[in-house]
PDB file of C-alpha atoms and ligand atoms in Angstrom:
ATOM      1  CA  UNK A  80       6.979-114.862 -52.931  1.00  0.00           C
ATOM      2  CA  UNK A  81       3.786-113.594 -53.641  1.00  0.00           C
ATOM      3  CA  UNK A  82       3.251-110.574 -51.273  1.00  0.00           C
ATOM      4  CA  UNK A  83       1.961-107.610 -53.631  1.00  0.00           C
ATOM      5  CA  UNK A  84       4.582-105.098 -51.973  1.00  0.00           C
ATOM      6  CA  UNK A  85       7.734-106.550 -53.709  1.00  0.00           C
ATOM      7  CA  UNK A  86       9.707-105.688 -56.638  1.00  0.00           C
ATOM      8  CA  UNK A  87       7.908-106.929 -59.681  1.00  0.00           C
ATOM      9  CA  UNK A  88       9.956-108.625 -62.601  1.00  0.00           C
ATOM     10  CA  UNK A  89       9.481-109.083 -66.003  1.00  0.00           C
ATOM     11  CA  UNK A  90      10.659-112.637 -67.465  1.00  0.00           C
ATOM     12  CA  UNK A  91      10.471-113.390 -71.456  1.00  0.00           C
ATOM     13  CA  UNK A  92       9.841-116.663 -72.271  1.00  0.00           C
ATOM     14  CA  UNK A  93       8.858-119.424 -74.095  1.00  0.00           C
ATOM     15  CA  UNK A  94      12.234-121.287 -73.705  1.00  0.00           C
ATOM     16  CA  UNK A  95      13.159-124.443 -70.634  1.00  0.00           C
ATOM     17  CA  UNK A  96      15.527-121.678 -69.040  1.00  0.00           C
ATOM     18  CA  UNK A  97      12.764-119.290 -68.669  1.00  0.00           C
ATOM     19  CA  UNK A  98      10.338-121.968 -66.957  1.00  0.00           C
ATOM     20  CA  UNK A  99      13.007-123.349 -65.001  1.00  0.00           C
ATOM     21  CA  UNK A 100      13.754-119.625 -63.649  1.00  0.00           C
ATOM     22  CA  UNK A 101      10.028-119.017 -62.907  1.00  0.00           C
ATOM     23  CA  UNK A 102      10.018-122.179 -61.010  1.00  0.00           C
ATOM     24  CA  UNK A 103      13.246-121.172 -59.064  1.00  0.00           C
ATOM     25  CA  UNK A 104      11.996-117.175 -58.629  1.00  0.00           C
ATOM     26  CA  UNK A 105       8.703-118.762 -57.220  1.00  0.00           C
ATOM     27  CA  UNK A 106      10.087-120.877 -54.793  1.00  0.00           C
ATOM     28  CA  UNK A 107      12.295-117.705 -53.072  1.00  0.00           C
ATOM     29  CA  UNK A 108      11.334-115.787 -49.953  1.00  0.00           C
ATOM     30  CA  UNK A 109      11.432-111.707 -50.616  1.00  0.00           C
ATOM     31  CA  UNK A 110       8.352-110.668 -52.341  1.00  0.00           C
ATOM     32  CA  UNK A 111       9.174-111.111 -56.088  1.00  0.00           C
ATOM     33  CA  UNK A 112       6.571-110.763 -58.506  1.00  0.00           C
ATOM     34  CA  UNK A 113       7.304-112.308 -61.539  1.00  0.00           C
ATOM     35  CA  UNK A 114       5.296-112.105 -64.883  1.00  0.00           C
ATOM     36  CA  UNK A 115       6.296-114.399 -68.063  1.00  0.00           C
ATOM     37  CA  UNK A 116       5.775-112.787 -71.036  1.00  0.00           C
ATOM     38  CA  UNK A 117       4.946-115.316 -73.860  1.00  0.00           C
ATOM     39  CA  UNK A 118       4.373-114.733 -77.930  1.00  0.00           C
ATOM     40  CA  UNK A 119       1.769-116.973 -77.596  1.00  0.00           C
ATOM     41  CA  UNK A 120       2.848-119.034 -80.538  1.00  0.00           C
ATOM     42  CA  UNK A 121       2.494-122.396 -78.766  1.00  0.00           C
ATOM     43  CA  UNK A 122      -1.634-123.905 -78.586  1.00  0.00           C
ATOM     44  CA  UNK A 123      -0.918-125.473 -74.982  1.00  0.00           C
ATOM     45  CA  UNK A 124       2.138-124.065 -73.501  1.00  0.00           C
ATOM     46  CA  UNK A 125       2.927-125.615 -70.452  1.00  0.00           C
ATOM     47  CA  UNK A 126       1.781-123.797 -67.391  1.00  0.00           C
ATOM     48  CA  UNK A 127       4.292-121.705 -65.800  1.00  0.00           C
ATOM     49  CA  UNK A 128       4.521-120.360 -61.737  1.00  0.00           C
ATOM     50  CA  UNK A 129       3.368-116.948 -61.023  1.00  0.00           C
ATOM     51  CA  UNK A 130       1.412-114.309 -63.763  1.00  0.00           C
ATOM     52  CA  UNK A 131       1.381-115.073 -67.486  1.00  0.00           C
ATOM     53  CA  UNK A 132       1.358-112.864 -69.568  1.00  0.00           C
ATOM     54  CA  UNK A 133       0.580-113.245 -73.552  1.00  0.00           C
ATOM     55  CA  UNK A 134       1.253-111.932 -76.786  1.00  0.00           C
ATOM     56  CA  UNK A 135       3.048-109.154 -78.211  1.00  0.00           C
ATOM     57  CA  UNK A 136       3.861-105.746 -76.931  1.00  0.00           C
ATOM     58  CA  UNK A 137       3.260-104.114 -80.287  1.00  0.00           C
ATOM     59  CA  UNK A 138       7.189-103.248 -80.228  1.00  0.00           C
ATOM     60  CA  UNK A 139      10.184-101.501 -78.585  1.00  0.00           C
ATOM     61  CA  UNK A 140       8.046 -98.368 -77.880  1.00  0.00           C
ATOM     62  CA  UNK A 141       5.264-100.260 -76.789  1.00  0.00           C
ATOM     63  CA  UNK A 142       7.247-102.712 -74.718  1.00  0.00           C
ATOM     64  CA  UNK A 143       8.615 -99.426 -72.783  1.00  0.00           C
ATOM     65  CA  UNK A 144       5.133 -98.023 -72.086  1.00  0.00           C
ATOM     66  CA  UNK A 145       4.445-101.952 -69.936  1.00  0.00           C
ATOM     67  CA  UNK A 146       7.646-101.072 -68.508  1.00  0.00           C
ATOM     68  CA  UNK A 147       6.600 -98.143 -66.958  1.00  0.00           C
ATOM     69  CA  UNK A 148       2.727 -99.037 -66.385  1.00  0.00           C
ATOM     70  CA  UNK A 149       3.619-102.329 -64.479  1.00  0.00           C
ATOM     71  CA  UNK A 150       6.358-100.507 -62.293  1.00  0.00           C
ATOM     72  CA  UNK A 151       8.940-103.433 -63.718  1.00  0.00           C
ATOM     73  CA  UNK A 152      12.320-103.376 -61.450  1.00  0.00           C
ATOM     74  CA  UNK A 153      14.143-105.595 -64.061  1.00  0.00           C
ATOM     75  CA  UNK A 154      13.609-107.775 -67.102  1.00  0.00           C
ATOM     76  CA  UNK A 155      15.115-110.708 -68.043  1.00  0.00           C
ATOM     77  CA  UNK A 156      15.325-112.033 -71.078  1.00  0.00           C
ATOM     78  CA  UNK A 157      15.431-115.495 -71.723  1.00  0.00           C
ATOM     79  CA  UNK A 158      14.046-116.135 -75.041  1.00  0.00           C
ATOM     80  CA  UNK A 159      15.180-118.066 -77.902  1.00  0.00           C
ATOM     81  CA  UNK A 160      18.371-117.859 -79.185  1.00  0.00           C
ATOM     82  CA  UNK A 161      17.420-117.525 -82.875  1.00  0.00           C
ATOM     83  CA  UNK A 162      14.051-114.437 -81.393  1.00  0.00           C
ATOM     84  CA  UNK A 163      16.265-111.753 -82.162  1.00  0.00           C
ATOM     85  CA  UNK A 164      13.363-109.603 -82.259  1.00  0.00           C
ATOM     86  CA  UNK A 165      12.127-109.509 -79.234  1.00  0.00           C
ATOM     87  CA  UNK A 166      15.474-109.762 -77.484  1.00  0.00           C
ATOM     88  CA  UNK A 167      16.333-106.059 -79.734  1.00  0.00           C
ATOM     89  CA  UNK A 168      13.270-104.640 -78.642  1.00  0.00           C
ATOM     90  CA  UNK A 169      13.731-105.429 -75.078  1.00  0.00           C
ATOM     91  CA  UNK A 170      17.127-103.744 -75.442  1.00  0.00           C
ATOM     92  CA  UNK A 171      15.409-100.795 -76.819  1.00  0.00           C
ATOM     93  CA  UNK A 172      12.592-100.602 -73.835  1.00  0.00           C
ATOM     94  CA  UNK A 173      15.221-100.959 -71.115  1.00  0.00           C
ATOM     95  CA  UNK A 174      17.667 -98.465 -72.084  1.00  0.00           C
ATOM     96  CA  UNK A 175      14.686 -95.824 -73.094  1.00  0.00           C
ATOM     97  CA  UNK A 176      13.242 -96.383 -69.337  1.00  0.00           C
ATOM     98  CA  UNK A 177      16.195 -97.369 -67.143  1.00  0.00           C
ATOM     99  CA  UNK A 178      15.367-100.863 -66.521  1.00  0.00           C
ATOM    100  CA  UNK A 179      17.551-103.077 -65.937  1.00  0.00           C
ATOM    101  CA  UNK A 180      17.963-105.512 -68.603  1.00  0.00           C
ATOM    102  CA  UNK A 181      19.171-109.630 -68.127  1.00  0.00           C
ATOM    103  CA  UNK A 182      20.241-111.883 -70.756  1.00  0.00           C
ATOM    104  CA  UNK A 183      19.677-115.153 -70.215  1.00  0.00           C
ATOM    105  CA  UNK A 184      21.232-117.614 -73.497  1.00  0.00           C
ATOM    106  CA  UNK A 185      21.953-121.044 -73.241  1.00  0.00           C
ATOM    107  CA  UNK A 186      25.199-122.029 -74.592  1.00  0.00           C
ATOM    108  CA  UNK A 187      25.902-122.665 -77.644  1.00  0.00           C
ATOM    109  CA  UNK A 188      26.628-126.678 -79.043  1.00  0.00           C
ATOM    110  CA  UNK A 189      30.392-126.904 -79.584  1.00  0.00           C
ATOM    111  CA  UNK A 190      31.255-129.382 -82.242  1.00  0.00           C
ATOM    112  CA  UNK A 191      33.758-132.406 -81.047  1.00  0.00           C
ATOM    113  CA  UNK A 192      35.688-135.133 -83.195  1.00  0.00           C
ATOM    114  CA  UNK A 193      33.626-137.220 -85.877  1.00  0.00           C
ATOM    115  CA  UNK A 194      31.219-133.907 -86.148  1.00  0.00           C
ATOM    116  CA  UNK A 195      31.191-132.959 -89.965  1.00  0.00           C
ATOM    117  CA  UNK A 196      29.426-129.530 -89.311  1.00  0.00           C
ATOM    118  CA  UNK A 197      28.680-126.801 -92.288  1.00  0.00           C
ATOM    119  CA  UNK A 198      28.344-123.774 -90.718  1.00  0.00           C
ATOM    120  CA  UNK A 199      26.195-120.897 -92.394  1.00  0.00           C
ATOM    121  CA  UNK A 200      25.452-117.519 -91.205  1.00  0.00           C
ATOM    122  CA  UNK A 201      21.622-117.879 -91.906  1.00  0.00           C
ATOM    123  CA  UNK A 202      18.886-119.880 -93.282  1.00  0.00           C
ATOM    124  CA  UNK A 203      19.136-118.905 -96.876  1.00  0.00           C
ATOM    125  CA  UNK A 204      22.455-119.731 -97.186  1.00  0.00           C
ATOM    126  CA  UNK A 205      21.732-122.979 -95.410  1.00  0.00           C
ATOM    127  CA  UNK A 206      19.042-123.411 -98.049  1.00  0.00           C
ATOM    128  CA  UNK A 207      21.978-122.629-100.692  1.00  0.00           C
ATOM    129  CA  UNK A 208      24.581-125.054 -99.509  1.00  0.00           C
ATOM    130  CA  UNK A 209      21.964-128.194 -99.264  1.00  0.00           C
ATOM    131  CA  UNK A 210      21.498-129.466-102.824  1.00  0.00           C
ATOM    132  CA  UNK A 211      25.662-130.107-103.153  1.00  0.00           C
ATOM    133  CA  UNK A 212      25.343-131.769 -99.342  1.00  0.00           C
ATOM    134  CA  UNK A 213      22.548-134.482 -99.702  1.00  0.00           C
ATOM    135  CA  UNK A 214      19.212-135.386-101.432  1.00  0.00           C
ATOM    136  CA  UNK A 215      17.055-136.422 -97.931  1.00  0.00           C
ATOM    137  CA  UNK A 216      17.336-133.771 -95.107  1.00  0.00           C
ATOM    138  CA  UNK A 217      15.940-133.612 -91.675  1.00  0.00           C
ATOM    139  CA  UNK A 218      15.015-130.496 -91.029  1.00  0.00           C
ATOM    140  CA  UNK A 219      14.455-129.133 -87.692  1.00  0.00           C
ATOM    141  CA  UNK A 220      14.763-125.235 -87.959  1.00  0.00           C
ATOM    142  CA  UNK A 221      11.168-124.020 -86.409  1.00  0.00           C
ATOM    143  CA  UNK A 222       8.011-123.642 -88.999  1.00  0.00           C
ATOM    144  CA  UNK A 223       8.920-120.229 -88.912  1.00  0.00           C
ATOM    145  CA  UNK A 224      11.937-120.682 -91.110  1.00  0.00           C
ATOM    146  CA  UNK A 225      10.765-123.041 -93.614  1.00  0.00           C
ATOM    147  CA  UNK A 226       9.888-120.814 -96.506  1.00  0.00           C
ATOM    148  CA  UNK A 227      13.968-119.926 -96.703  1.00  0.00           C
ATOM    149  CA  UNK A 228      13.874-124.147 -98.293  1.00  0.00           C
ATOM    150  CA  UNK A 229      10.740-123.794-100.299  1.00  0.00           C
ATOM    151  CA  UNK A 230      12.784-123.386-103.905  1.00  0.00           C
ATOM    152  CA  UNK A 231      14.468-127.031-103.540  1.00  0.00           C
ATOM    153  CA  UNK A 232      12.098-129.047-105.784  1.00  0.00           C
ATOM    154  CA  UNK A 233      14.599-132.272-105.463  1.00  0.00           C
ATOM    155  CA  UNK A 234      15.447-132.521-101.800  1.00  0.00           C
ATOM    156  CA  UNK A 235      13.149-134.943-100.049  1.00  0.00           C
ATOM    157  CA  UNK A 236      12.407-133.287 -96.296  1.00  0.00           C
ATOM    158  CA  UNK A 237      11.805-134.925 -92.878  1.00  0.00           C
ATOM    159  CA  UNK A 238      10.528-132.049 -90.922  1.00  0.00           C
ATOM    160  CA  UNK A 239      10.009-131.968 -87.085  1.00  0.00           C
ATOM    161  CA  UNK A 240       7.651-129.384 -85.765  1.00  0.00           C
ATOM    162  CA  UNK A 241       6.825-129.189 -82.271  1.00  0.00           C
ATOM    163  CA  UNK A 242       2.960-129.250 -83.195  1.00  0.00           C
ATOM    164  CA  UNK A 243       1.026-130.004 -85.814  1.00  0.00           C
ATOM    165  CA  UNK A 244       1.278-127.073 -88.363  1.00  0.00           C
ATOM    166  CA  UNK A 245      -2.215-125.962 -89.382  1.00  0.00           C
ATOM    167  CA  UNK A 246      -1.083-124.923 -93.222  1.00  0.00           C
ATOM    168  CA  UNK A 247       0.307-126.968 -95.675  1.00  0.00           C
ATOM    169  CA  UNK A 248       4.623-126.296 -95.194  1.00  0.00           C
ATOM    170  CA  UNK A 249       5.736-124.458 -98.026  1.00  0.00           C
ATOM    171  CA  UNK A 250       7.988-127.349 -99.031  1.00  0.00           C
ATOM    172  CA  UNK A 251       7.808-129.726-102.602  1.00  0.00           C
ATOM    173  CA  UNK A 252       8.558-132.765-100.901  1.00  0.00           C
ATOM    174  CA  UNK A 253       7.917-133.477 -96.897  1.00  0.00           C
ATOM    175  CA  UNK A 254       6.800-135.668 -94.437  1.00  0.00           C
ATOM    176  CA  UNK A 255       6.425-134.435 -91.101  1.00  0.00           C
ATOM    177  CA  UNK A 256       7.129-135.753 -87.312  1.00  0.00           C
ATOM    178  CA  UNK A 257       5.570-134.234 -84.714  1.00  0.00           C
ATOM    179  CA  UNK A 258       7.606-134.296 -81.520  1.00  0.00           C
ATOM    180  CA  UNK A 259       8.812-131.852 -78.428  1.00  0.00           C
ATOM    181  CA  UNK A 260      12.608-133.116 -76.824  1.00  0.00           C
ATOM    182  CA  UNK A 261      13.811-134.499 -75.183  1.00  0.00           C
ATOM    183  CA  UNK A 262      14.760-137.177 -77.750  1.00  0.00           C
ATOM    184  CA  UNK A 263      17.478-139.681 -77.404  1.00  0.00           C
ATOM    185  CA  UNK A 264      20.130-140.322 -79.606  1.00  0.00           C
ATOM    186  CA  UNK A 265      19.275-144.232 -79.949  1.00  0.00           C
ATOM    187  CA  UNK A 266      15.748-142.669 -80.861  1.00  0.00           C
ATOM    188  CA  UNK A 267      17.507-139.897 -83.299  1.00  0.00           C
ATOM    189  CA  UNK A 268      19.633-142.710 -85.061  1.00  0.00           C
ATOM    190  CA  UNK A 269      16.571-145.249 -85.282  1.00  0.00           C
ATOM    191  CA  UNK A 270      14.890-141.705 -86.858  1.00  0.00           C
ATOM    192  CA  UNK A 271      17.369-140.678 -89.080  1.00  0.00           C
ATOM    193  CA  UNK A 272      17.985-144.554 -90.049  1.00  0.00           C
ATOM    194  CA  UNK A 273      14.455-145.344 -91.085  1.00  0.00           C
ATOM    195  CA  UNK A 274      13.826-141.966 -93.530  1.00  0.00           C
ATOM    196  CA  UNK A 275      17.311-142.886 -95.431  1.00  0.00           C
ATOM    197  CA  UNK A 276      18.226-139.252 -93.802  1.00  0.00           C
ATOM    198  CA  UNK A 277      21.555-138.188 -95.751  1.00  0.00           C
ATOM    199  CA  UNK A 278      21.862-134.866 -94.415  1.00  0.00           C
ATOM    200  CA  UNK A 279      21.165-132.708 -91.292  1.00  0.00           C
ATOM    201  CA  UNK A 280      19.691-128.901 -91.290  1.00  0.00           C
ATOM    202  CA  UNK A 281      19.627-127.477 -88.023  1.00  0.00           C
ATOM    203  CA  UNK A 282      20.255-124.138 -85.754  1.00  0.00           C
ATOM    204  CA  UNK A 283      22.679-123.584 -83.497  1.00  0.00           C
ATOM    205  CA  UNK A 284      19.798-123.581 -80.396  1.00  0.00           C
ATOM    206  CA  UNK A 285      21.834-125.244 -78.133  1.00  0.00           C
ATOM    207  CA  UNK A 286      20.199-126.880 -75.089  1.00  0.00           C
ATOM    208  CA  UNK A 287      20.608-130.312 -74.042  1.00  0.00           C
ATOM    209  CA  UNK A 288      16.521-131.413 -75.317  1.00  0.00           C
ATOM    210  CA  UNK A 289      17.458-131.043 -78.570  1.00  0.00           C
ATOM    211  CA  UNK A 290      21.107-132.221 -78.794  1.00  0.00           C
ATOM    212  CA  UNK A 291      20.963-135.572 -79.422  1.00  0.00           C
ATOM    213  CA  UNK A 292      20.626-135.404 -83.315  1.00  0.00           C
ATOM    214  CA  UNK A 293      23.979-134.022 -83.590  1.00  0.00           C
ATOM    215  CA  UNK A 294      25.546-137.196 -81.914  1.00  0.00           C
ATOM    216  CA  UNK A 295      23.306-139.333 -83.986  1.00  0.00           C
ATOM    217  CA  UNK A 296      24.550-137.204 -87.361  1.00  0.00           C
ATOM    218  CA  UNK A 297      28.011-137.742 -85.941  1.00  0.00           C
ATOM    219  CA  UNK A 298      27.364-141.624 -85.313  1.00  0.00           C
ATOM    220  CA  UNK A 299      26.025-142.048 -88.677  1.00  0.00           C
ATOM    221  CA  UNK A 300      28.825-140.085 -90.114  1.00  0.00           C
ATOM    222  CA  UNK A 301      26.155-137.505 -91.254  1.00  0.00           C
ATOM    223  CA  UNK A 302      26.647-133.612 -92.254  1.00  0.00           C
ATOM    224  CA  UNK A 303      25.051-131.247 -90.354  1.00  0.00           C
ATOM    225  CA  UNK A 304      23.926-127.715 -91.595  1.00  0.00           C
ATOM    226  CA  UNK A 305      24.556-125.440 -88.779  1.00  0.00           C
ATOM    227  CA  UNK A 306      22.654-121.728 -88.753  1.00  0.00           C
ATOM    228  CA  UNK A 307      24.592-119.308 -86.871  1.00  0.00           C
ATOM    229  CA  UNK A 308      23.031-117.752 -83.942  1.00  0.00           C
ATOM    230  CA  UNK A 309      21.724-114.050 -84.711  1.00  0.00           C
ATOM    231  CA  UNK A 310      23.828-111.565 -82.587  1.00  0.00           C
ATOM    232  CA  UNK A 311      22.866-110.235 -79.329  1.00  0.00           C
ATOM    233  CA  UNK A 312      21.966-106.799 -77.798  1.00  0.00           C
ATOM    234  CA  UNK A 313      25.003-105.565 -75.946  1.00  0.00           C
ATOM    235  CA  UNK A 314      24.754-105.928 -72.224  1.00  0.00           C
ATOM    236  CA  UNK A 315      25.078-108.245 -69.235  1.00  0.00           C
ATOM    237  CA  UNK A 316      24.348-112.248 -70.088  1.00  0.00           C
ATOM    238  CA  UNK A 317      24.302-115.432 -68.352  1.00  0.00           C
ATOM    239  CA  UNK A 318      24.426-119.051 -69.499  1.00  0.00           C
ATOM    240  CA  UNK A 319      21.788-120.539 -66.394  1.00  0.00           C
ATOM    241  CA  UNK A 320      18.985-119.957 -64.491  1.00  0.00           C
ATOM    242  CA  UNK A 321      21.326-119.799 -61.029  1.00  0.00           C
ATOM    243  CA  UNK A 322      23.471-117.454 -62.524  1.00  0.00           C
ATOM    244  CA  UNK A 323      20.025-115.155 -63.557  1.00  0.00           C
ATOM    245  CA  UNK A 324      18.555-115.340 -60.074  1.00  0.00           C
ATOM    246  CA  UNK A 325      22.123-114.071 -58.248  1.00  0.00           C
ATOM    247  CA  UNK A 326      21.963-111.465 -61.168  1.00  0.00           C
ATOM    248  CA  UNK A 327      18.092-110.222 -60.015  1.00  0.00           C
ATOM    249  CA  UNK A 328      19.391-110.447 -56.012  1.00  0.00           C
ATOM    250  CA  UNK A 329      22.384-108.481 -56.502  1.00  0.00           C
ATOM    251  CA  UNK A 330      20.338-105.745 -59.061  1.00  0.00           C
ATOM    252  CA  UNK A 331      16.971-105.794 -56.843  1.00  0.00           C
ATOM    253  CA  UNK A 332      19.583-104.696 -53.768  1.00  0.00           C
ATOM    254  CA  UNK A 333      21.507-101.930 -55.473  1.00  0.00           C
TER     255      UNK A 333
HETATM  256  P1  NAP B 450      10.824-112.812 -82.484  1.00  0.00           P
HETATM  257  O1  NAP B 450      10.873-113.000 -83.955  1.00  0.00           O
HETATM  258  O2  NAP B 450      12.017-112.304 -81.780  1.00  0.00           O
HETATM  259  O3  NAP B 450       9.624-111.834 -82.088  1.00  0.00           O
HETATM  260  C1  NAP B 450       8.623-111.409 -82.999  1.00  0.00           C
HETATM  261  C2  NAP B 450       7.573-110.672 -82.186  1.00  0.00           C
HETATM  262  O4  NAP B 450       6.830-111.592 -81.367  1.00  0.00           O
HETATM  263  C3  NAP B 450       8.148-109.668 -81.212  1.00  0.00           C
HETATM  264  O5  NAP B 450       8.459-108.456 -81.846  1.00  0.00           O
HETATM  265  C4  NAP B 450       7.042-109.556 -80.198  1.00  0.00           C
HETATM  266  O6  NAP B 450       5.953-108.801 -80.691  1.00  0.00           O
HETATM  267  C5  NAP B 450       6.533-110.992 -80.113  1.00  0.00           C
HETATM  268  N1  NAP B 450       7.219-111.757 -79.060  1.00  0.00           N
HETATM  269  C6  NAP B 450       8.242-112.625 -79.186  1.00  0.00           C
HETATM  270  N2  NAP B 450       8.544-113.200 -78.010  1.00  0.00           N
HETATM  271  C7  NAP B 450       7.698-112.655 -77.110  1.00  0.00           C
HETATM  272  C8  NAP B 450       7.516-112.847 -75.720  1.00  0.00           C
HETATM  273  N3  NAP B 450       8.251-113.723 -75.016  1.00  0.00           N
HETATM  274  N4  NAP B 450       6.529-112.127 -75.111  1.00  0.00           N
HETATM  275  C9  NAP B 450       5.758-111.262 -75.812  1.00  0.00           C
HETATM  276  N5  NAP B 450       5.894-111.055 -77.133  1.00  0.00           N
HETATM  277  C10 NAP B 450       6.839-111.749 -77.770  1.00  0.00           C
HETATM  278  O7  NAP B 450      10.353-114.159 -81.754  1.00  0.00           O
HETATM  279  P2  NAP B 450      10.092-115.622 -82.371  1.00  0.00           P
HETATM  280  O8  NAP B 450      11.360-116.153 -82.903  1.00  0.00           O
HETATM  281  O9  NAP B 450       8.878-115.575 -83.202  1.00  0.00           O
HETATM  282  O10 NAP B 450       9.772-116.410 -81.029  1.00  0.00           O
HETATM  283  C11 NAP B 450       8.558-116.224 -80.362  1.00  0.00           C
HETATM  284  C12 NAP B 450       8.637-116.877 -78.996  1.00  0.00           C
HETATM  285  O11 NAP B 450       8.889-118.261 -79.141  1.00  0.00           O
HETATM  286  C13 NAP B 450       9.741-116.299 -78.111  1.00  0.00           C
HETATM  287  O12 NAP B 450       9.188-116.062 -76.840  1.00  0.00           O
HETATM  288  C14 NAP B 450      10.799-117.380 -78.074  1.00  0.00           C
HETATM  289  O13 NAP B 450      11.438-117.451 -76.814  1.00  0.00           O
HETATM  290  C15 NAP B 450       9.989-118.651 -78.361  1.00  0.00           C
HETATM  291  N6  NAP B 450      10.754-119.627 -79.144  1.00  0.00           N
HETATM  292  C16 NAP B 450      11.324-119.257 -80.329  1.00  0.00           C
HETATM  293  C17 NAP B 450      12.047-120.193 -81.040  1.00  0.00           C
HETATM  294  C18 NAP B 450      12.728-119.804 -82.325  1.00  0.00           C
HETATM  295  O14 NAP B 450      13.394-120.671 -82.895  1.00  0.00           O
HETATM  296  N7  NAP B 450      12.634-118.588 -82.800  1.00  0.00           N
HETATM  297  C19 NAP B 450      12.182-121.500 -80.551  1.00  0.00           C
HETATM  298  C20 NAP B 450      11.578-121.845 -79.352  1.00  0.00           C
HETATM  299  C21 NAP B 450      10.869-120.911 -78.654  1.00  0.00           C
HETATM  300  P3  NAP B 450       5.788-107.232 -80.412  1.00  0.00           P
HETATM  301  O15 NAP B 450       6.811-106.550 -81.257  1.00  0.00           O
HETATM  302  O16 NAP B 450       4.373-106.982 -80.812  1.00  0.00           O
HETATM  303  O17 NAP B 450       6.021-107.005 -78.941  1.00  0.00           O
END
């Protein structure tokens, strides 16, 4: 790694699978260059091998222009599930250059026996189906999607952000917890236990950080509101880092 005459890669981030790919690319022999492309949402994202890159392109169009400035051999994209944004854009910039595009999703949770799961194509029909579910909801949906639950005047909300929001949530009734996975479902039950928590509202992020509320929900005998995943740009996808990196080797020699 690190010799300035190999192929140089563009990885978008802000997700475990993206660091955990960095960390993997930066540890091969070949010359890779890789740069992680991050929103730049987070205060103190954790620091990440190799050249960082932040905040937007300024869209698809934009996004192709990098492409071509940088010389980028490949991107992969291993954002968040639910940043169907970016993810469309990056479609966009690849096919209108000739890039070669990656999709790198974690899997999705699969519900087993005991889950009592409510599934919902998107947040404001997640929003819709609460009031007939339960009175006192943890909420863990990103403080992006909040405003989709601001109309519910008599739900009482335990939201967890990741870091301290520094607005007011557009909510009637909240209390917040601050806290970044992994958590623990001993820790989840104690959570959901000591806030009277009738009801859970979640996304279908998958990932194994963030899982453990949906065993606790199931252990309580708690429903869970489950947003669908957006869909995905069509193309080639993977489920794991390993799987990304024989991707790049087999591209990068073609
Ligand atoms: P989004 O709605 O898909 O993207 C909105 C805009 O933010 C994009 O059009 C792009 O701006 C910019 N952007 C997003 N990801 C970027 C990246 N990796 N590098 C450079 N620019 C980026 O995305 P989002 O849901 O706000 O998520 C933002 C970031 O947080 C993503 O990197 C994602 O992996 C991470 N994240 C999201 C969630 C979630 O639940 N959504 C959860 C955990 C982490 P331009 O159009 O100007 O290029």
């Amino acid at each position: 790694m690190g010799t300035e005459a190999g192929p140089r890669i563009l990885l978008l981030g802000g997700t475990s699978e993206a660091m955990e790919l960095a960390n993997l690319l930066s540890s091969q022999s070949g010359g890779l260059r890789v740069v992680t492309s991050l929103a730049g949402r987070t205060r103190n994202p954790a620091p990440v091998p190799g050249q960082v890159r932040r905040g937007g392109f300024g869209g698809a169009a934009a996004m192709a222009d990098y492409l071509r400035d940088e010389w980028i051999a490949a991107v992969i994209d291993a954002t968040h599930p639910f940043a169907a944004q970016i993810s469309a854009n990056a479609a966009q910039a690849c096919e209108q250059t000739g890039v070669p595009r990656l999709l790198l999703r974690r899997p999705e949770w699969l519900p087993v026996e005991g889950d009592n799961w409510i599934i919902c194509p998107d947040m404001a029909a997640a929003a819709a189906k609460l009031p007939g579910t339960g009175s006192r909801a943890f909420l863990t949906v990103g403080v992006q999607e909040l405003a989709a639950f601001s109309g519910l005047a008599d739900i009482r909300f335990l939201v967890r952000l990741i870091e301290k929001p520094e607005q007011e949530l557009p909510l009637a009734e909240y209390e917040l917890v601050i806290g970044r996975g992994p958590f623990d479902e001993a820790g989840e039950q104690a959570l959901l236990k000591k806030h009277g928590i009738d009801v859970l509202v979640t996304k279908a992020s998958g990932g194994a950080a963030t899982q453990a509320k949906l065993a606790a929900a199931r252990a309580l005998g708690l429903p869970v509101i489950m947003v669908e995943r957006p869909p995905v740009p069509p193309g080639p996808a993977v489920e794991t880092p390993a799987e990304a990196l024989n991707w790049l080797r087999k591209e990068l020699r073609s």
